[in-house]
Structures are given as structure tokens and as C-alpha cells.
Amino acid sequence: MTLSIAVAGKGGIGKTTFCGLLVRCLRDLNAGPVLAVDADPNSNLAEALGVEPGKPLAEIREAGSSPEGSPPSGIGRVRVVSDELQRAIVEAEGFDLITMGRPEGPRCYCAVNNLLRNALDNLARNYRTIVIDNEAGMEHLSRRTTNDVDALVVILNPTLPSLRAARRILELSRELPIRVRHRMVLVNRVDPQGVPVEVQNDLVHLDGERLPDVPQDAVVEQAGAVGRDVMSLPSDTPALAAVRRVAETLGKLRLQ
């Protein structure tokens, strides 16, 4: 059974770093092979994981939707898209990475999106866990690049503006034409004093199960500032230990 985890949140809250840490923890917990999907147009997940990004699927989509670049119809077109998808995969130790790339332009992408979605669905069967790093608007989910999500993890920082953004994302998730089994919230970068009372009071009203908090971690912050990947972090760093608990909690969803 493939466990699919979609992570969403507004920019600047540490979402991509969290996704990188989650991929590392899932790999270390033998929940792999893991497929990491960078569905944020900023495309920083490869850097967080310490690998070179592959060919963005947006380029495959653009080529497949242009009159001059479209492959022939029928089985030939399916094979071309599937072959291009395979070449776009970046293989690493215990995980693979796919980069979605920039949003769609003004063309009609329905046919090629359908081909990509089917190819991704077939590819997903080869992995025990999928982690999808989404932007706040969840454009790739809204375009039905992914049909089903076992866990939607909405990340927020311990501030009221961040909480309001998380609430909007949770509301948006109920409007998308996808199935979400579990909606979850995670507070990231919590300082030693804990979550402020005002935020704590509103957290209980969010439409999602609460995951373990991830603390503010100077080691992780410094690594991000100098471009170090999460795979090189010490195993006892506090944020990594917290994300390990999150990974264990998410892993239990396989049994439900």
C-alpha cells in the first residue's frame, strides 16, 4: 500500500525543509522507497535533499501541449509521456525525486495532464510512501495531478497570521476534486516558551488533527542559510527528532 502525504503552507514557514526532513526520517524508518514530489513552483526540494533537480514535468507538459512538439496520438503518445517521466526521475539513496515545475500557461493542457496523471499513478505504485511539497494554493492538487491523498499536512508558524493562512488552506482542500483521508496541522519553529496562548486557543478550532510540534532549531536554520542539505544534519538535532515522531505518527495511517 502506498501512503501519500501532501504538505502545504504559506511561503517562508519552513515547509520545504520540513519535507526534506520528513523524507529523511521516512527513509531511516524503513518506510521507503520514498518518492519526493516538488510541486512548489519555487522548486527548492532538490537542494534541501542534497540532489540535483531533474527535468521539470512542466517541460514535458509544455512540449506535449504544443502543436509542433506533441507526440502522435494513441499508444505512441502514452509511451512518450511515460518515457519522459522516467527520465525526469532523480534517483538517490532510499528516495527518488520528481520536480513538477512552473504553473501552466495559456494553452489547453487537459489531454497531457491526463497522461501525466495516469503515468504518475502508475509510477506511485512502485513506492511505499510519497511526499508532495505543495505551494499554499496547492495548484498541482487543484489540477488533479494527484487524485487521492492519505494525509494533508498543513504547516504553520506559531503566529495568528500563519494560523489564518492554514485555515484558508484547509478550507480550500475541501473544495478540490480530490479525496483527502486525513487533514492534519503541524506547528513549525516553536520556540522554547512554546506556542503563544492566543494561537493555542485558536489551534483547537482548526479542521485537522494536531501533529507533534517541531521546535525552532539553530542547527537547521544555519544549514539552510548556507545551503546545506538536511541529509547532512546530525541525527540528534531537535527538529529532526521531532520530525521523526511525525513520521512515526504518519506511518500508523497504513494500519487505518
mmCIF file with all atom_site columns, N, CA, C and O in Angstrom, residues 129-162:
data_model
loop_
_atom_site.group_PDB
_atom_site.id
_atom_site.type_symbol
_atom_site.label_atom_id
_atom_site.label_alt_id
_atom_site.label_comp_id
_atom_site.label_asym_id
_atom_site.label_entity_id
_atom_site.label_seq_id
_atom_site.pdbx_PDB_ins_code
_atom_site.Cartn_x
_atom_site.Cartn_y
_atom_site.Cartn_z
_atom_site.occupancy
_atom_site.B_iso_or_equiv
_atom_site.pdbx_formal_charge
_atom_site.auth_seq_id
_atom_site.auth_comp_id
_atom_site.auth_asym_id
_atom_site.auth_atom_id
_atom_site.pdbx_PDB_model_num
ATOM 1   N N  . THR A 1 129 ? 5.933  5.171  0.086   1.00 0.00 ? 129 THR A N  1
ATOM 2   C CA . THR A 1 129 ? 5.499  6.475  0.596   1.00 0.00 ? 129 THR A CA 1
ATOM 3   C C  . THR A 1 129 ? 5.780  7.554  -0.439  1.00 0.00 ? 129 THR A C  1
ATOM 4   O O  . THR A 1 129 ? 6.824  7.530  -1.096  1.00 0.00 ? 129 THR A O  1
ATOM 5   N N  . ILE A 1 130 ? 4.845  8.496  -0.565  1.00 0.00 ? 130 ILE A N  1
ATOM 6   C CA . ILE A 1 130 ? 5.026  9.662  -1.431  1.00 0.00 ? 130 ILE A CA 1
ATOM 7   C C  . ILE A 1 130 ? 4.883  10.912 -0.569  1.00 0.00 ? 130 ILE A C  1
ATOM 8   O O  . ILE A 1 130 ? 3.933  11.036 0.213   1.00 0.00 ? 130 ILE A O  1
ATOM 9   N N  . VAL A 1 131 ? 5.830  11.834 -0.706  1.00 0.00 ? 131 VAL A N  1
ATOM 10  C CA . VAL A 1 131 ? 5.766  13.118 -0.010  1.00 0.00 ? 131 VAL A CA 1
ATOM 11  C C  . VAL A 1 131 ? 5.705  14.213 -1.067  1.00 0.00 ? 131 VAL A C  1
ATOM 12  O O  . VAL A 1 131 ? 6.611  14.329 -1.901  1.00 0.00 ? 131 VAL A O  1
ATOM 13  N N  . ILE A 1 132 ? 4.641  15.014 -1.044  1.00 0.00 ? 132 ILE A N  1
ATOM 14  C CA . ILE A 1 132 ? 4.416  16.060 -2.040  1.00 0.00 ? 132 ILE A CA 1
ATOM 15  C C  . ILE A 1 132 ? 4.546  17.426 -1.374  1.00 0.00 ? 132 ILE A C  1
ATOM 16  O O  . ILE A 1 132 ? 3.784  17.764 -0.465  1.00 0.00 ? 132 ILE A O  1
ATOM 17  N N  . ASP A 1 133 ? 5.516  18.196 -1.828  1.00 0.00 ? 133 ASP A N  1
ATOM 18  C CA . ASP A 1 133 ? 5.744  19.553 -1.321  1.00 0.00 ? 133 ASP A CA 1
ATOM 19  C C  . ASP A 1 133 ? 4.948  20.519 -2.189  1.00 0.00 ? 133 ASP A C  1
ATOM 20  O O  . ASP A 1 133 ? 5.309  20.808 -3.326  1.00 0.00 ? 133 ASP A O  1
ATOM 21  N N  . ASN A 1 134 ? 3.834  21.038 -1.637  1.00 0.00 ? 134 ASN A N  1
ATOM 22  C CA . ASN A 1 134 ? 2.932  21.908 -2.385  1.00 0.00 ? 134 ASN A CA 1
ATOM 23  C C  . ASN A 1 134 ? 3.108  23.376 -2.006  1.00 0.00 ? 134 ASN A C  1
ATOM 24  O O  . ASN A 1 134 ? 3.578  23.694 -0.918  1.00 0.00 ? 134 ASN A O  1
ATOM 25  N N  . GLU A 1 135 ? 2.691  24.248 -2.907  1.00 0.00 ? 135 GLU A N  1
ATOM 26  C CA . GLU A 1 135 ? 2.598  25.659 -2.569  1.00 0.00 ? 135 GLU A CA 1
ATOM 27  C C  . GLU A 1 135 ? 1.283  25.911 -1.835  1.00 0.00 ? 135 GLU A C  1
ATOM 28  O O  . GLU A 1 135 ? 0.431  25.026 -1.749  1.00 0.00 ? 135 GLU A O  1
ATOM 29  N N  . ALA A 1 136 ? 1.102  27.126 -1.315  1.00 0.00 ? 136 ALA A N  1
ATOM 30  C CA . ALA A 1 136 ? -0.072 27.427 -0.499  1.00 0.00 ? 136 ALA A CA 1
ATOM 31  C C  . ALA A 1 136 ? -1.371 27.204 -1.269  1.00 0.00 ? 136 ALA A C  1
ATOM 32  O O  . ALA A 1 136 ? -2.356 26.724 -0.723  1.00 0.00 ? 136 ALA A O  1
ATOM 33  N N  . GLY A 1 137 ? -1.380 27.569 -2.553  1.00 0.00 ? 137 GLY A N  1
ATOM 34  C CA . GLY A 1 137 ? -2.593 27.411 -3.340  1.00 0.00 ? 137 GLY A CA 1
ATOM 35  C C  . GLY A 1 137 ? -2.851 26.005 -3.818  1.00 0.00 ? 137 GLY A C  1
ATOM 36  O O  . GLY A 1 137 ? -3.909 25.708 -4.354  1.00 0.00 ? 137 GLY A O  1
ATOM 37  N N  . MET A 1 138 ? -1.867 25.117 -3.620  1.00 0.00 ? 138 MET A N  1
ATOM 38  C CA . MET A 1 138 ? -1.993 23.708 -3.997  1.00 0.00 ? 138 MET A CA 1
ATOM 39  C C  . MET A 1 138 ? -2.412 23.555 -5.451  1.00 0.00 ? 138 MET A C  1
ATOM 40  O O  . MET A 1 138 ? -3.292 22.780 -5.795  1.00 0.00 ? 138 MET A O  1
ATOM 41  N N  . GLU A 1 139 ? -1.738 24.305 -6.335  1.00 0.00 ? 139 GLU A N  1
ATOM 42  C CA . GLU A 1 139 ? -2.106 24.326 -7.752  1.00 0.00 ? 139 GLU A CA 1
ATOM 43  C C  . GLU A 1 139 ? -2.071 22.937 -8.379  1.00 0.00 ? 139 GLU A C  1
ATOM 44  O O  . GLU A 1 139 ? -2.967 22.563 -9.122  1.00 0.00 ? 139 GLU A O  1
ATOM 45  N N  . HIS A 1 140 ? -1.038 22.165 -8.064  1.00 0.00 ? 140 HIS A N  1
ATOM 46  C CA . HIS A 1 140 ? -0.920 20.851 -8.695  1.00 0.00 ? 140 HIS A CA 1
ATOM 47  C C  . HIS A 1 140 ? -1.997 19.889 -8.201  1.00 0.00 ? 140 HIS A C  1
ATOM 48  O O  . HIS A 1 140 ? -2.468 19.053 -8.958  1.00 0.00 ? 140 HIS A O  1
ATOM 49  N N  . LEU A 1 141 ? -2.395 20.025 -6.939  1.00 0.00 ? 141 LEU A N  1
ATOM 50  C CA . LEU A 1 141 ? -3.511 19.207 -6.462  1.00 0.00 ? 141 LEU A CA 1
ATOM 51  C C  . LEU A 1 141 ? -4.812 19.674 -7.090  1.00 0.00 ? 141 LEU A C  1
ATOM 52  O O  . LEU A 1 141 ? -5.659 18.867 -7.464  1.00 0.00 ? 141 LEU A O  1
ATOM 53  N N  . SER A 1 142 ? -4.976 20.994 -7.220  1.00 0.00 ? 142 SER A N  1
ATOM 54  C CA . SER A 1 142 ? -6.217 21.509 -7.789  1.00 0.00 ? 142 SER A CA 1
ATOM 55  C C  . SER A 1 142 ? -6.361 21.141 -9.260  1.00 0.00 ? 142 SER A C  1
ATOM 56  O O  . SER A 1 142 ? -7.472 21.081 -9.788  1.00 0.00 ? 142 SER A O  1
ATOM 57  N N  . ARG A 1 143 ? -5.213 20.918 -9.947  1.00 0.00 ? 143 ARG A N  1
ATOM 58  C CA . ARG A 1 143 ? -5.249 20.470 -11.336 1.00 0.00 ? 143 ARG A CA 1
ATOM 59  C C  . ARG A 1 143 ? -5.388 18.960 -11.434 1.00 0.00 ? 143 ARG A C  1
ATOM 60  O O  . ARG A 1 143 ? -5.314 18.403 -12.516 1.00 0.00 ? 143 ARG A O  1
ATOM 61  N N  . ARG A 1 144 ? -5.539 18.312 -10.279 1.00 0.00 ? 144 ARG A N  1
ATOM 62  C CA . ARG A 1 144 ? -5.733 16.878 -10.201 1.00 0.00 ? 144 ARG A CA 1
ATOM 63  C C  . ARG A 1 144 ? -4.530 16.109 -10.723 1.00 0.00 ? 144 ARG A C  1
ATOM 64  O O  . ARG A 1 144 ? -4.665 15.017 -11.277 1.00 0.00 ? 144 ARG A O  1
ATOM 65  N N  . THR A 1 145 ? -3.353 16.691 -10.525 1.00 0.00 ? 145 THR A N  1
ATOM 66  C CA . THR A 1 145 ? -2.150 15.919 -10.787 1.00 0.00 ? 145 THR A CA 1
ATOM 67  C C  . THR A 1 145 ? -2.109 14.717 -9.847  1.00 0.00 ? 145 THR A C  1
ATOM 68  O O  . THR A 1 145 ? -1.601 13.655 -10.188 1.00 0.00 ? 145 THR A O  1
ATOM 69  N N  . THR A 1 146 ? -2.649 14.888 -8.636  1.00 0.00 ? 146 THR A N  1
ATOM 70  C CA . THR A 1 146 ? -2.772 13.805 -7.676  1.00 0.00 ? 146 THR A CA 1
ATOM 71  C C  . THR A 1 146 ? -4.249 13.640 -7.340  1.00 0.00 ? 146 THR A C  1
ATOM 72  O O  . THR A 1 146 ? -4.912 14.604 -6.989  1.00 0.00 ? 146 THR A O  1
ATOM 73  N N  . ASN A 1 147 ? -4.770 12.417 -7.432  1.00 0.00 ? 147 ASN A N  1
ATOM 74  C CA . ASN A 1 147 ? -6.196 12.203 -7.219  1.00 0.00 ? 147 ASN A CA 1
ATOM 75  C C  . ASN A 1 147 ? -6.559 11.949 -5.758  1.00 0.00 ? 147 ASN A C  1
ATOM 76  O O  . ASN A 1 147 ? -7.611 12.349 -5.288  1.00 0.00 ? 147 ASN A O  1
ATOM 77  N N  . ASP A 1 148 ? -5.696 11.239 -5.037  1.00 0.00 ? 148 ASP A N  1
ATOM 78  C CA . ASP A 1 148 ? -6.002 10.836 -3.667  1.00 0.00 ? 148 ASP A CA 1
ATOM 79  C C  . ASP A 1 148 ? -4.835 11.169 -2.749  1.00 0.00 ? 148 ASP A C  1
ATOM 80  O O  . ASP A 1 148 ? -3.671 10.966 -3.109  1.00 0.00 ? 148 ASP A O  1
ATOM 81  N N  . VAL A 1 149 ? -5.155 11.648 -1.562  1.00 0.00 ? 149 VAL A N  1
ATOM 82  C CA . VAL A 1 149 ? -4.143 11.986 -0.569  1.00 0.00 ? 149 VAL A CA 1
ATOM 83  C C  . VAL A 1 149 ? -4.543 11.326 0.740   1.00 0.00 ? 149 VAL A C  1
ATOM 84  O O  . VAL A 1 149 ? -5.659 11.507 1.222   1.00 0.00 ? 149 VAL A O  1
ATOM 85  N N  . ASP A 1 150 ? -3.631 10.546 1.309   1.00 0.00 ? 150 ASP A N  1
ATOM 86  C CA . ASP A 1 150 ? -3.915 9.916  2.599   1.00 0.00 ? 150 ASP A CA 1
ATOM 87  C C  . ASP A 1 150 ? -3.822 10.928 3.726   1.00 0.00 ? 150 ASP A C  1
ATOM 88  O O  . ASP A 1 150 ? -4.623 10.893 4.663   1.00 0.00 ? 150 ASP A O  1
ATOM 89  N N  . ALA A 1 151 ? -2.827 11.815 3.671   1.00 0.00 ? 151 ALA A N  1
ATOM 90  C CA . ALA A 1 151 ? -2.656 12.816 4.729   1.00 0.00 ? 151 ALA A CA 1
ATOM 91  C C  . ALA A 1 151 ? -2.280 14.149 4.111   1.00 0.00 ? 151 ALA A C  1
ATOM 92  O O  . ALA A 1 151 ? -1.287 14.251 3.394   1.00 0.00 ? 151 ALA A O  1
ATOM 93  N N  . LEU A 1 152 ? -3.086 15.164 4.374   1.00 0.00 ? 152 LEU A N  1
ATOM 94  C CA . LEU A 1 152 ? -2.747 16.534 4.015   1.00 0.00 ? 152 LEU A CA 1
ATOM 95  C C  . LEU A 1 152 ? -2.214 17.199 5.271   1.00 0.00 ? 152 LEU A C  1
ATOM 96  O O  . LEU A 1 152 ? -2.947 17.378 6.248   1.00 0.00 ? 152 LEU A O  1
ATOM 97  N N  . VAL A 1 153 ? -0.931 17.536 5.275   1.00 0.00 ? 153 VAL A N  1
ATOM 98  C CA . VAL A 1 153 ? -0.295 18.171 6.431   1.00 0.00 ? 153 VAL A CA 1
ATOM 99  C C  . VAL A 1 153 ? -0.146 19.660 6.135   1.00 0.00 ? 153 VAL A C  1
ATOM 100 O O  . VAL A 1 153 ? 0.602  20.051 5.242   1.00 0.00 ? 153 VAL A O  1
ATOM 101 N N  . VAL A 1 154 ? -0.865 20.474 6.883   1.00 0.00 ? 154 VAL A N  1
ATOM 102 C CA . VAL A 1 154 ? -0.794 21.929 6.719   1.00 0.00 ? 154 VAL A CA 1
ATOM 103 C C  . VAL A 1 154 ? 0.114  22.484 7.807   1.00 0.00 ? 154 VAL A C  1
ATOM 104 O O  . VAL A 1 154 ? -0.139 22.303 9.003   1.00 0.00 ? 154 VAL A O  1
ATOM 105 N N  . ILE A 1 155 ? 1.187  23.160 7.383   1.00 0.00 ? 155 ILE A N  1
ATOM 106 C CA . ILE A 1 155 ? 2.192  23.673 8.312   1.00 0.00 ? 155 ILE A CA 1
ATOM 107 C C  . ILE A 1 155 ? 1.949  25.152 8.593   1.00 0.00 ? 155 ILE A C  1
ATOM 108 O O  . ILE A 1 155 ? 1.591  25.915 7.692   1.00 0.00 ? 155 ILE A O  1
ATOM 109 N N  . LEU A 1 156 ? 2.145  25.531 9.833   1.00 0.00 ? 156 LEU A N  1
ATOM 110 C CA . LEU A 1 156 ? 2.045  26.930 10.205  1.00 0.00 ? 156 LEU A CA 1
ATOM 111 C C  . LEU A 1 156 ? 3.101  27.253 11.236  1.00 0.00 ? 156 LEU A C  1
ATOM 112 O O  . LEU A 1 156 ? 3.622  26.367 11.926  1.00 0.00 ? 156 LEU A O  1
ATOM 113 N N  . ASN A 1 157 ? 3.471  28.515 11.321  1.00 0.00 ? 157 ASN A N  1
ATOM 114 C CA . ASN A 1 157 ? 4.310  29.002 12.398  1.00 0.00 ? 157 ASN A CA 1
ATOM 115 C C  . ASN A 1 157 ? 3.403  29.453 13.542  1.00 0.00 ? 157 ASN A C  1
ATOM 116 O O  . ASN A 1 157 ? 2.207  29.711 13.332  1.00 0.00 ? 157 ASN A O  1
ATOM 117 N N  . PRO A 1 158 ? 3.912  29.569 14.753  1.00 0.00 ? 158 PRO A N  1
ATOM 118 C CA . PRO A 1 158 ? 3.065  29.907 15.899  1.00 0.00 ? 158 PRO A CA 1
ATOM 119 C C  . PRO A 1 158 ? 2.688  31.382 15.964  1.00 0.00 ? 158 PRO A C  1
ATOM 120 O O  . PRO A 1 158 ? 3.001  32.092 16.929  1.00 0.00 ? 158 PRO A O  1
ATOM 121 N N  . THR A 1 159 ? 2.022  31.861 14.906  1.00 0.00 ? 159 THR A N  1
ATOM 122 C CA . THR A 1 159 ? 1.530  33.239 14.867  1.00 0.00 ? 159 THR A CA 1
ATOM 123 C C  . THR A 1 159 ? 0.096  33.224 14.360  1.00 0.00 ? 159 THR A C  1
ATOM 124 O O  . THR A 1 159 ? -0.304 32.294 13.625  1.00 0.00 ? 159 THR A O  1
ATOM 125 N N  . LEU A 1 160 ? -0.662 34.239 14.690  1.00 0.00 ? 160 LEU A N  1
ATOM 126 C CA . LEU A 1 160 ? -2.052 34.293 14.241  1.00 0.00 ? 160 LEU A CA 1
ATOM 127 C C  . LEU A 1 160 ? -2.175 34.455 12.719  1.00 0.00 ? 160 LEU A C  1
ATOM 128 O O  . LEU A 1 160 ? -3.027 33.821 12.105  1.00 0.00 ? 160 LEU A O  1
ATOM 129 N N  . PRO A 1 161 ? -1.345 35.312 12.058  1.00 0.00 ? 161 PRO A N  1
ATOM 130 C CA . PRO A 1 161 ? -1.444 35.373 10.591  1.00 0.00 ? 161 PRO A CA 1
ATOM 131 C C  . PRO A 1 161 ? -1.169 34.030 9.926   1.00 0.00 ? 161 PRO A C  1
ATOM 132 O O  . PRO A 1 161 ? -1.841 33.654 8.958   1.00 0.00 ? 161 PRO A O  1
ATOM 133 N N  . SER A 1 162 ? -0.197 33.291 10.431  1.00 0.00 ? 162 SER A N  1
ATOM 134 C CA . SER A 1 162 ? 0.106  31.979 9.873   1.00 0.00 ? 162 SER A CA 1
ATOM 135 C C  . SER A 1 162 ? -1.039 31.011 10.111  1.00 0.00 ? 162 SER A C  1
ATOM 136 O O  . SER A 1 162 ? -1.382 30.198 9.246   1.00 0.00 ? 162 SER A O  1
#
